[in-house]
Structure formats: C-alpha cells, structure tokens
Tab-separated table of C-alpha atoms in Angstrom:
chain	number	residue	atom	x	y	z
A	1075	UNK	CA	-12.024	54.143	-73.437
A	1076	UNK	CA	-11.189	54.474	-70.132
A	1077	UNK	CA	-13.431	55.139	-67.218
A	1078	UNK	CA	-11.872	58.241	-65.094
A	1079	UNK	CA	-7.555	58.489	-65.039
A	1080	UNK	CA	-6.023	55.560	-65.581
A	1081	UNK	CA	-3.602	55.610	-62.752
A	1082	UNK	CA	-6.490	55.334	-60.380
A	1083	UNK	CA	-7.522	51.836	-59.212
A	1084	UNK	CA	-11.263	52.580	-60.432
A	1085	UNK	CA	-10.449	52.158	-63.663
A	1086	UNK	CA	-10.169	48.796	-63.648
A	1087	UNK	CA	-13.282	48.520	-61.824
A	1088	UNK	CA	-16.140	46.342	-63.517
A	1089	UNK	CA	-19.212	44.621	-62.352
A	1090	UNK	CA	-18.965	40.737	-62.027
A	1091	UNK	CA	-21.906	38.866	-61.116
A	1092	UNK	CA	-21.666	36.320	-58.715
A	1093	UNK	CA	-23.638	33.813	-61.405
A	1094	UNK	CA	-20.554	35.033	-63.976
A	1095	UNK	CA	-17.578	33.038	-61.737
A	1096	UNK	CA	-17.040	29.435	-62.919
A	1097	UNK	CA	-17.458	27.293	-59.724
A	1098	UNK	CA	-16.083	23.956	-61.417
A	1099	UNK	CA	-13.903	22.837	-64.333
A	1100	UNK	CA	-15.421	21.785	-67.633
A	1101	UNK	CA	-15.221	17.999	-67.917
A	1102	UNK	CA	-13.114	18.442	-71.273
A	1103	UNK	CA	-10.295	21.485	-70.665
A	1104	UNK	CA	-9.601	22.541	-74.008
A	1105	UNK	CA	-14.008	22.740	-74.154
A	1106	UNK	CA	-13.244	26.379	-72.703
A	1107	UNK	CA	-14.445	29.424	-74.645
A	1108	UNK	CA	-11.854	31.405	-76.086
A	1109	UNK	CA	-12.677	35.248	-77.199
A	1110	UNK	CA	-10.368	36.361	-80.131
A	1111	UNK	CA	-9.625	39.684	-80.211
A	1112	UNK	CA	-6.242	41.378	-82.635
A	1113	UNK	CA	-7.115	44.538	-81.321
A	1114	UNK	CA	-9.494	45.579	-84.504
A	1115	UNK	CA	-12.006	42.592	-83.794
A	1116	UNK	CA	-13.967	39.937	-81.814
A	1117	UNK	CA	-14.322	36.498	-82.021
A	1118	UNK	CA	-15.764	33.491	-80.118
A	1119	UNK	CA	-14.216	30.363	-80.702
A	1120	UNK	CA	-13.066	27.349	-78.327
A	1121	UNK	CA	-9.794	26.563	-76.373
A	1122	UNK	CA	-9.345	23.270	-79.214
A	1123	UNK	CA	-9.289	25.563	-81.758
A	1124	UNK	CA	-5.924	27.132	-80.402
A	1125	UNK	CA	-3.628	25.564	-83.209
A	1126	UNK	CA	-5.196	26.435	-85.811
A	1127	UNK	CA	-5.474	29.973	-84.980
A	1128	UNK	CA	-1.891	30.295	-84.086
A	1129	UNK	CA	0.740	30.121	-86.965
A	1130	UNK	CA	3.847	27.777	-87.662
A	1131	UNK	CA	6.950	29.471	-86.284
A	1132	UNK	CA	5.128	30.925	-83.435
A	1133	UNK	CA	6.343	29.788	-79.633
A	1134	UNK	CA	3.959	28.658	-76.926
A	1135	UNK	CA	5.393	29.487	-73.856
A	1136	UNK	CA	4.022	27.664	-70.427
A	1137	UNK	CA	4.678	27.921	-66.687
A	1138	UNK	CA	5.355	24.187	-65.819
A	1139	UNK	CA	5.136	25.264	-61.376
A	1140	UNK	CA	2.804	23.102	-59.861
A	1141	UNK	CA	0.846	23.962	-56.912
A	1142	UNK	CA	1.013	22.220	-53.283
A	1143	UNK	CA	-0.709	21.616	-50.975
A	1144	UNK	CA	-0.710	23.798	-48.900
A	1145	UNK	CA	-3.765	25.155	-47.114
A	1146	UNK	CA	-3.536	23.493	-43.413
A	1147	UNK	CA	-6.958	23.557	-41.361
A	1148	UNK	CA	-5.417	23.491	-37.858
A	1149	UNK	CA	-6.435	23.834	-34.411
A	1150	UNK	CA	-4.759	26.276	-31.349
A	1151	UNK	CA	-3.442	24.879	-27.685
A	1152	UNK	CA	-6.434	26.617	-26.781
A	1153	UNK	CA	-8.464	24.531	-28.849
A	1154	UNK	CA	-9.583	26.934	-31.102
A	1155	UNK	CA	-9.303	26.982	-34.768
A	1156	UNK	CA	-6.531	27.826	-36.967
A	1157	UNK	CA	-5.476	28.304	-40.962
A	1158	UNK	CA	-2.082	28.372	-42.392
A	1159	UNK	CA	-1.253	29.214	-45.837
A	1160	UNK	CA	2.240	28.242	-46.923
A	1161	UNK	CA	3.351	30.724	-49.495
A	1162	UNK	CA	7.035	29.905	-50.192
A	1163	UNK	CA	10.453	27.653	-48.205
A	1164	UNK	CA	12.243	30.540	-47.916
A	1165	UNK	CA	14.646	28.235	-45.904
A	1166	UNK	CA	14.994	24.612	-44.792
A	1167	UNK	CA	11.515	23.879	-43.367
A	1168	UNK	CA	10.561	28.178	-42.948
A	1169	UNK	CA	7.369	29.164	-45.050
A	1170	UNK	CA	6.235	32.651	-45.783
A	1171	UNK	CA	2.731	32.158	-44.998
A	1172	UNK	CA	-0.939	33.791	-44.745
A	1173	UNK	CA	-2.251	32.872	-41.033
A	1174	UNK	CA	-5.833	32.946	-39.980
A	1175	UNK	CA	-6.938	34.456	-37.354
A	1176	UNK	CA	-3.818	36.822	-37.871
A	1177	UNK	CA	-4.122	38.645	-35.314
A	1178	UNK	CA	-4.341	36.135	-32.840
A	1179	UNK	CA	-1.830	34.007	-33.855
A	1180	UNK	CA	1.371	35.286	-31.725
A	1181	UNK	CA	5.069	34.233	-32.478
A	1182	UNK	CA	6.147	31.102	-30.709
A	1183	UNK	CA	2.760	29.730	-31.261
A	1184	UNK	CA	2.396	25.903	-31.903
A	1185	UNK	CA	-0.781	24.658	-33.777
A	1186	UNK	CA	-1.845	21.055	-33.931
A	1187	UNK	CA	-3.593	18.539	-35.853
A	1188	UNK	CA	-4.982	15.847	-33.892
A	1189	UNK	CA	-2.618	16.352	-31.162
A	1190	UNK	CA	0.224	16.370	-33.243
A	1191	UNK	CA	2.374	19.728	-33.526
A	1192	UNK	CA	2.181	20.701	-37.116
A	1193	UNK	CA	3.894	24.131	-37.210
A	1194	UNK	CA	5.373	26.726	-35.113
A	1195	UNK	CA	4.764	30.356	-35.821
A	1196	UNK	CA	8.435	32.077	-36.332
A	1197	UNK	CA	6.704	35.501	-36.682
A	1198	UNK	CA	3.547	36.789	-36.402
A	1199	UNK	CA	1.688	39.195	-37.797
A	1200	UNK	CA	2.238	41.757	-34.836
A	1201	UNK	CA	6.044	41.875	-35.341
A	1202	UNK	CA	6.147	42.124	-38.762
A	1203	UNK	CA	7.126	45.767	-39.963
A	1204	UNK	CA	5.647	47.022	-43.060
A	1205	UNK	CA	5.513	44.964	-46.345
A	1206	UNK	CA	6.767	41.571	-44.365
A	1207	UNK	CA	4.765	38.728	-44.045
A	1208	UNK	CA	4.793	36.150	-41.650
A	1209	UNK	CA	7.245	33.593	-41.167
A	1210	UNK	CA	6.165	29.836	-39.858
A	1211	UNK	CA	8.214	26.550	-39.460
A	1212	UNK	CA	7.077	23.485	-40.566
A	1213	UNK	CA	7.342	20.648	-38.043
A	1214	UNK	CA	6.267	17.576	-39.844
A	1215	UNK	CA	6.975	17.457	-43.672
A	1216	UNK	CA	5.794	14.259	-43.960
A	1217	UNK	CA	2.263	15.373	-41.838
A	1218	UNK	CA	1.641	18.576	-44.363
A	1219	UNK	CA	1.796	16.100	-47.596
A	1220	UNK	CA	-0.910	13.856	-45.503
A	1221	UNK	CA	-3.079	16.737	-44.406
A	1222	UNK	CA	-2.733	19.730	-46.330
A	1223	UNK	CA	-4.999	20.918	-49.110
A	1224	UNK	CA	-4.739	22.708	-52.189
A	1225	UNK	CA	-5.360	26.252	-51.619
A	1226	UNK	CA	-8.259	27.101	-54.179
A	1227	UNK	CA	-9.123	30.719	-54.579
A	1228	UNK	CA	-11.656	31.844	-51.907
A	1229	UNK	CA	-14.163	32.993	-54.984
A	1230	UNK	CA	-14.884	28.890	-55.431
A	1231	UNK	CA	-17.206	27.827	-52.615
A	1232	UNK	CA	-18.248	24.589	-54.764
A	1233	UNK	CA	-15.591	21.643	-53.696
A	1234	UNK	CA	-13.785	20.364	-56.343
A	1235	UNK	CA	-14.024	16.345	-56.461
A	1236	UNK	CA	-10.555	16.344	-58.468
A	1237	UNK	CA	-7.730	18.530	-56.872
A	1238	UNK	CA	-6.006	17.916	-60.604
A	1239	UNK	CA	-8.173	20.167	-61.980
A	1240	UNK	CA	-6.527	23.066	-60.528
A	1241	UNK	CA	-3.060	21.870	-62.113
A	1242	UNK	CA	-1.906	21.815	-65.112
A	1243	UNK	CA	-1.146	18.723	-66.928
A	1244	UNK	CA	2.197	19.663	-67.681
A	1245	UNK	CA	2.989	21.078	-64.170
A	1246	UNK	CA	6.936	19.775	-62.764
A	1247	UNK	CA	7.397	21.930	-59.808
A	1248	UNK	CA	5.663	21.584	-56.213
A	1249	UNK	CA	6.335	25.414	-55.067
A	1250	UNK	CA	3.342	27.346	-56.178
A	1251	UNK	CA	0.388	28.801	-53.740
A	1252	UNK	CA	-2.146	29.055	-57.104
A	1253	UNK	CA	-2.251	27.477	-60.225
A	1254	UNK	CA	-1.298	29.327	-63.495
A	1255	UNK	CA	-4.633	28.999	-64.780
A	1256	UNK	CA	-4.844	30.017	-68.425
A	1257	UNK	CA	-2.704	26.519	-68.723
A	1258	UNK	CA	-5.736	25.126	-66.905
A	1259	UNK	CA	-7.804	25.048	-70.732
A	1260	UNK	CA	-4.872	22.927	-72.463
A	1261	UNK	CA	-4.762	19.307	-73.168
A	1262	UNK	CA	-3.391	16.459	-74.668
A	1263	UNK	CA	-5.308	17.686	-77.883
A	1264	UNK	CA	-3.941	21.018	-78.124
A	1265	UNK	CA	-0.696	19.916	-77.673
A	1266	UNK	CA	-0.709	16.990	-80.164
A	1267	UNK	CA	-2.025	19.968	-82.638
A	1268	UNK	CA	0.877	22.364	-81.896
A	1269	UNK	CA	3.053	19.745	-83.390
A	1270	UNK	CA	0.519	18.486	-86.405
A	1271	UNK	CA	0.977	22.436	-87.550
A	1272	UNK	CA	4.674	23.410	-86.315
A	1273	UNK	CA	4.288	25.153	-83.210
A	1274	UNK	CA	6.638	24.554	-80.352
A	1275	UNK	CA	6.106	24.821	-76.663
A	1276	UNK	CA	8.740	26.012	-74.444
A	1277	UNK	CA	8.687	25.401	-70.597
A	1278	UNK	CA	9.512	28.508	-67.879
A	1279	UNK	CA	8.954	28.407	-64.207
A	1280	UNK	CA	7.472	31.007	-62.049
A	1281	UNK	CA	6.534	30.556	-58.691
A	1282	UNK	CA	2.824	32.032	-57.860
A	1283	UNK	CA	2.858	33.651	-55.079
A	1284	UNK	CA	1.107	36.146	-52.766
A	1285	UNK	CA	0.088	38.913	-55.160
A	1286	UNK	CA	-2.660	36.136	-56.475
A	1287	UNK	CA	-4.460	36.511	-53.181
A	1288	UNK	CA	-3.782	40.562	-52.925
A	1289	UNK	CA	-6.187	42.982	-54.945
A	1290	UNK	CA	-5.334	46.550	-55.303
A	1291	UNK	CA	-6.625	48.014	-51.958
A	1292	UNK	CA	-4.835	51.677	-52.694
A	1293	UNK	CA	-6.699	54.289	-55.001
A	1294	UNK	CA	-3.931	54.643	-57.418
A	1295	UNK	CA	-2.209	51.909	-59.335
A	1296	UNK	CA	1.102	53.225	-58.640
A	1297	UNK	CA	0.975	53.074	-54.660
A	1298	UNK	CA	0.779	49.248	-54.951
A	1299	UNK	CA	3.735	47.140	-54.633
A	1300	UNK	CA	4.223	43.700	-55.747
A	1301	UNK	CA	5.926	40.791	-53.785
A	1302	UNK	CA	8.340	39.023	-55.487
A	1303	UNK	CA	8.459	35.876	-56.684
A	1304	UNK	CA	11.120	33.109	-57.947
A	1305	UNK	CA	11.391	32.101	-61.863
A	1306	UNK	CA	13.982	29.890	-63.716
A	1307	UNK	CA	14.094	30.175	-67.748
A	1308	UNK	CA	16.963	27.694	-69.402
A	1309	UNK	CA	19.448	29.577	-71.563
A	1310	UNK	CA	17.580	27.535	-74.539
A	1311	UNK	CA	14.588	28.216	-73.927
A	1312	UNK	CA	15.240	31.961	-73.849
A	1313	UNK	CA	17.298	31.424	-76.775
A	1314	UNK	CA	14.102	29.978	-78.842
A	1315	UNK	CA	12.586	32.956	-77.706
A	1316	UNK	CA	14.346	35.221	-79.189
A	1317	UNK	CA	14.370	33.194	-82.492
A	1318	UNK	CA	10.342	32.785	-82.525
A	1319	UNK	CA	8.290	34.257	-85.277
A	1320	UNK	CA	5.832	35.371	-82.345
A	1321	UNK	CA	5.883	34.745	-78.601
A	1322	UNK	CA	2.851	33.205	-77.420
A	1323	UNK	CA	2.430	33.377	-73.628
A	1324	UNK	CA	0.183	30.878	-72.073
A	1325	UNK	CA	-1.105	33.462	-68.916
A	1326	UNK	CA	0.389	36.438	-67.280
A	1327	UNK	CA	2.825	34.736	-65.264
A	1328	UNK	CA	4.832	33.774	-68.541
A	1329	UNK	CA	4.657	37.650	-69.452
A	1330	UNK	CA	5.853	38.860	-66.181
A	1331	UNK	CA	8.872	36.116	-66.469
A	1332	UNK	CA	9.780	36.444	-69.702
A	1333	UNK	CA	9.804	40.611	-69.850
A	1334	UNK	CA	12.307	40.440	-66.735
A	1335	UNK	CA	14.557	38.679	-68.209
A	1336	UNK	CA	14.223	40.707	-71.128
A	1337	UNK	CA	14.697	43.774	-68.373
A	1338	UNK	CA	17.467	42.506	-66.293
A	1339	UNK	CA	19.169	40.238	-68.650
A	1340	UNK	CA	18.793	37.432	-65.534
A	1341	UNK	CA	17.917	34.461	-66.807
A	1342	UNK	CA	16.518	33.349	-63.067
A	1343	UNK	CA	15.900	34.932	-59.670
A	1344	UNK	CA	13.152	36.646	-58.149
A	1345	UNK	CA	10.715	39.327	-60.116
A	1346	UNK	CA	8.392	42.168	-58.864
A	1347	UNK	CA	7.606	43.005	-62.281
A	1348	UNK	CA	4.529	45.428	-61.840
A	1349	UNK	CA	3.419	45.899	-65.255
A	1350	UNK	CA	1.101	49.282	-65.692
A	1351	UNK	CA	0.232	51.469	-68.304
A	1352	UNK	CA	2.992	52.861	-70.364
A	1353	UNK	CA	5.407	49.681	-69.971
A	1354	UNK	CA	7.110	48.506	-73.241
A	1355	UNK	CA	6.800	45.175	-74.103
A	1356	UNK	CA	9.867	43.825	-75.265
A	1357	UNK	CA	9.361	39.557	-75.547
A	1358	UNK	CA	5.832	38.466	-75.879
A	1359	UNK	CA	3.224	38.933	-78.923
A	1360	UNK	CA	0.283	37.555	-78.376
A	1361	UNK	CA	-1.030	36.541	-74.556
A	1362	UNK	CA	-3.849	33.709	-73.533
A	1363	UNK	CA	-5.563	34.307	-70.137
A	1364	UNK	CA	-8.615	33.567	-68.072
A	1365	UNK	CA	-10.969	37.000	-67.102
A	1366	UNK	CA	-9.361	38.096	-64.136
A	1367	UNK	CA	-11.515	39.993	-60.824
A	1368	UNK	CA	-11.600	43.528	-61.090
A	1369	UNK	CA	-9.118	46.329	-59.684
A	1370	UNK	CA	-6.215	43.108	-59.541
A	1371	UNK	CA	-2.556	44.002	-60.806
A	1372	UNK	CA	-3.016	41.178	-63.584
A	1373	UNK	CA	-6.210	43.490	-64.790
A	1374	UNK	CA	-3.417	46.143	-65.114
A	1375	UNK	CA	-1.533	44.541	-67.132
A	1376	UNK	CA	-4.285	43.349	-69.480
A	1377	UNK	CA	-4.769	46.741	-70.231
A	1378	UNK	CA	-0.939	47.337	-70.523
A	1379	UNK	CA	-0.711	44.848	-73.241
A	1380	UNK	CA	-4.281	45.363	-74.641
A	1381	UNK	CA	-4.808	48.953	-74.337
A	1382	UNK	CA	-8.120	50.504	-72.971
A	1383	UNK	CA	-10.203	48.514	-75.288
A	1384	UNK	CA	-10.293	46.017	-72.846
A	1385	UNK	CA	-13.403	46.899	-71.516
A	1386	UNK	CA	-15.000	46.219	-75.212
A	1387	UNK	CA	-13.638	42.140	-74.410
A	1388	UNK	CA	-15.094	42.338	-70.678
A	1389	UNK	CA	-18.083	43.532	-71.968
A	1390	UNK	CA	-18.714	41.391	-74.923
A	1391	UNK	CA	-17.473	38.114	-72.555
A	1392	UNK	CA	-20.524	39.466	-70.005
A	1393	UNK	CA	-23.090	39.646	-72.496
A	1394	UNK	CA	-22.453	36.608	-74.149
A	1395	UNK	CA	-22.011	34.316	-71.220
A	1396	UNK	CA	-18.267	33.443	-71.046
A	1397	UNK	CA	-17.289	32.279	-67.589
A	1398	UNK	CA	-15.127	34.021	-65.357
A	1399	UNK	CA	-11.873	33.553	-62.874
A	1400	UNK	CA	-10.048	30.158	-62.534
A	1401	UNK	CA	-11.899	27.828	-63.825
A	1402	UNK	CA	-13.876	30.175	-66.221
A	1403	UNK	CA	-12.928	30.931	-70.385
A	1404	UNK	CA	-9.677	32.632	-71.585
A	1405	UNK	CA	-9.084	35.375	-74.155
A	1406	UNK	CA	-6.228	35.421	-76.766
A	1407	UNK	CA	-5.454	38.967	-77.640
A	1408	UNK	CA	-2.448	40.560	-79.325
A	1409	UNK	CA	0.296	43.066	-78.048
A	1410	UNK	CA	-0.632	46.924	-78.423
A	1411	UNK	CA	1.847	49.048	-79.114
A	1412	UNK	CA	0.153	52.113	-80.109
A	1413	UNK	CA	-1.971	52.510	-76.870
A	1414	UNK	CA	-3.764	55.962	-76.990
A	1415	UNK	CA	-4.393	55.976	-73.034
C-alpha cells in the first residue's frame, strides 16, 4: 500500500543506505541480480537468465543513445574553477548545459582549459526566466572530445577505470548526458539467447537528458514538470511493435518513447511524457529497470506501471542485498492494469 496520498512526493519516499548504491560495475554485466515479480510473486534470479524467462514472440525493445562526454572541468579568467555540463546541441555548436558555480558564471563569460578558450557562456543562469536552462557555445569541438569526461551520476564517488561501463554495448548515438542503464546488465550472452529461443530486439533512440539529474523537489507529483527530450523510432520498428506477442522494454526511457508515440501518433520528436498514477499504458508489457533513488519521476512511473506494490520489490531488494542505482541490479515486472491506488 501506499504511504500517505499518492499525489504527494512522500510517497515515493524510501530509505536507501549509502552501503545499498553500487559504486562499480560487475566484471560480467549480465552477472546482475534480477528480482522477478508478475505482480502476484517474487523471485531472485540473474540478468543471464533473461531469455529464458521471456517467451518466443515477445519484443525486446532497447535505447541504442550513447552518452558523451561531456562533463568539462574548467577554469575562470579569474582563475578560479569552473564545471560545464553539456546537456543537448540545440544548434550548431549551442549546448543546453548545467554550469557550476551557477551563479557566478555570467553571460559572455569565457572559461579555459590550459589557456585555451573552451566555451563561452550564451546565457547564464541569472537571465534565464523560469523553466529555461542555460545556454553555452562550444568553442573547440575538437578540444571537448580531448578533454571532456563522461558525466557519471554524482551518487558514484568511486572512479570508474573503464568509461565503457557506463554505455551500453549496443549504444549508436553520441547525444545522451546519462546512460540508459537497465541496458547496462546485457551482453553478448543475452543477446545470442534472444535468438537461440525467438526473441527479437528492436532498436529506439531517446536522448537522456536533464530530468536524470532533477529529483522531485515540489511536495506533490503533479507540480513537477518534465524537460523534454528528443527520440527517433523507425516506422518498422514501431510496426514490430504493434505485431509483438508482448513488448518488453529494456528501462524507462523505452516506456516513455514508445507510449508517446502511441499518444501522439509521432513517430519522432521531442517527449515530456510525465508518467503518474492513473496513466494508461497503451504499448509496453513487461518493463526491466535498475532501483531508481527515491521521490525521482522514474520512481513514479514504477508505480504507474507496477501499482503500489512496489514498495513489497524495494523492500524485498533491501533485505536481501540487491544493489542499487546505475550500476546496481534490475527488476523485471509486468504491466498493472487493475491498480487499486
């Protein structure tokens, strides 16, 4: 059941211990945990054991965006220090971006790296109006592939020897700020398995964007807004989807793509999808995702898809030691449709 109403933000509050949050990648992805729940039961079994558990005529459905790099550690004329992080081109060489210190960090600003002027802010924090975020140009594209980093979530203090971890190995498309992670847990195994028992894997592309690095700071659900973000899905692929037995969504940034199209009839350009209690899912069956931080929109929509049950996963994934956020376990649980909130 739910704790309080279920429009307020607090009910998607939970305790997460700091010792819970996976710091590192397992050496073997598909090695993850994977809880198991259809709604009317629990069970623990492993990432590898994915095919097997899914049935023939059923459609795995990926986000192929890869991440950049895109943190920049830079330094001010003043000599101080200075972060950028580049969100999305929203034009020839213009990045949305995150800036650090932001309120500091005035338009017309240059920052530097080694003496060498990186970016130029176009619009800082101070003259951005409500909802906008800032606006920087990048100087030297050729500078940010050299320098720039790959923005991991600010939960992972441990440094991560390989930044390939944090892709997937079927990523195509530089453009995101995070990785999709539940496609963090599959391999060459699981794949090779999908076609040993007749599953097929389709490909869509969604563009991660700011809402990653934005929890729910308002006390109810409904006050928050989502930015938007870019996603392509080829007429084929949408048309396999609507000839699957089951759509199988490989994280929440599949669901969010594939129920706008589903919404708009669009088969590409930007979503704000904010998926909350009482949305009707119209495309995917069953979902795969990692245990996401508390009073977050993609918490939300676990319990949109799940129902208020989901607490009964969190809780059994606490007890028993699954690991938590990006490089932590997943969960494959199936569509409710007869939520009781």
């Amino acid at each position: 059941m739910m704790f309080g109403n279920y429009r307020d933000i607090a009910a998607y509050d939970y305790e997460l211990p700091e010792s819970k949050i996976a710091q590192t990648p397992l050496e073997k992805r598909s090695a993850s945990r994977l809880l198991v729940s259809d709604g009317s039961s629990i069970e623990d079994r492993y990432v590898y054991d994915l095919p097997n558990i899914l049935e023939p005529g059923d459609l795995v459905v990926v986000n192929d965006s890869k991440v950049f790099s895109a943190r920049l550690s830079l330094q001010r004329s003043t000599g101080g220090a200075a972060e950028v992080l580049l969100l999305e081109e929203i034009s020839d060489r213009f990045y949305n971006a995150l800036l650090r210190p932001s309120r500091k960090l005035v338009t017309g600003e240059s920052l530097y790296h080694d003496g060498v002027k990186v970016v130029r802010v176009e619009k800082g924090v101070r003259d951005c109006e409500d909802g906008e975020l800032p606006v920087v140009e990048v100087l030297s594209n050729a500078l940010i592939d050299k320098i720039g980093e790959i923005p991991l979530p600010p939960y992972i203090k441990t440094k991560v020897d390989d930044p390939s971890r944090y892709q997937t190995i079927y990523a195509q498309n530089y453009g995101s700020a995070a990785a999709p992670t539940a496609g963090l847990h599959l391999d060459e195994e699981v794949f090779e398995g999908f076609k040993r028992r007749g599953i097929e894997v389709a490909t869509v592309e969604l563009m991660v964007g700011i809402d990653t690095f934005k929890p729910i700071s308002e006390e109810s659900i409904d006050q928050h807004k989502m930015h938007s973000e870019r996603y392509i899905v080829a007429p084929c692929v949408w048309e396999k989807v609507k000839a699957a037995k089951r759509v199988v969504a490989i994280g929440t940034t599949v669901v969010r793509t594939l129920e706008s199209v589903a919404s708009s009839n669009l088969l590409e350009g930007r979503t704000d999808l904010y998926i909350t209690p009482g949305f009707r899912f119209k495309v995917v069956d069953l979902l795969m995702t990692n245990f996401h931080t508390p009073r977050s929109s993609l918490l939300v929509l676990i319990a949109s898809f799940y129902g208020p049950r989901w607490r009964e996963l969190y809780s059994h994934a606490l007890r028993d030691g699954y690991r938590f956020l990006s490089f932590g376990d997943a969960m494959l649980i199936a569509r409710n449709d007869d939520v009781v909130w």
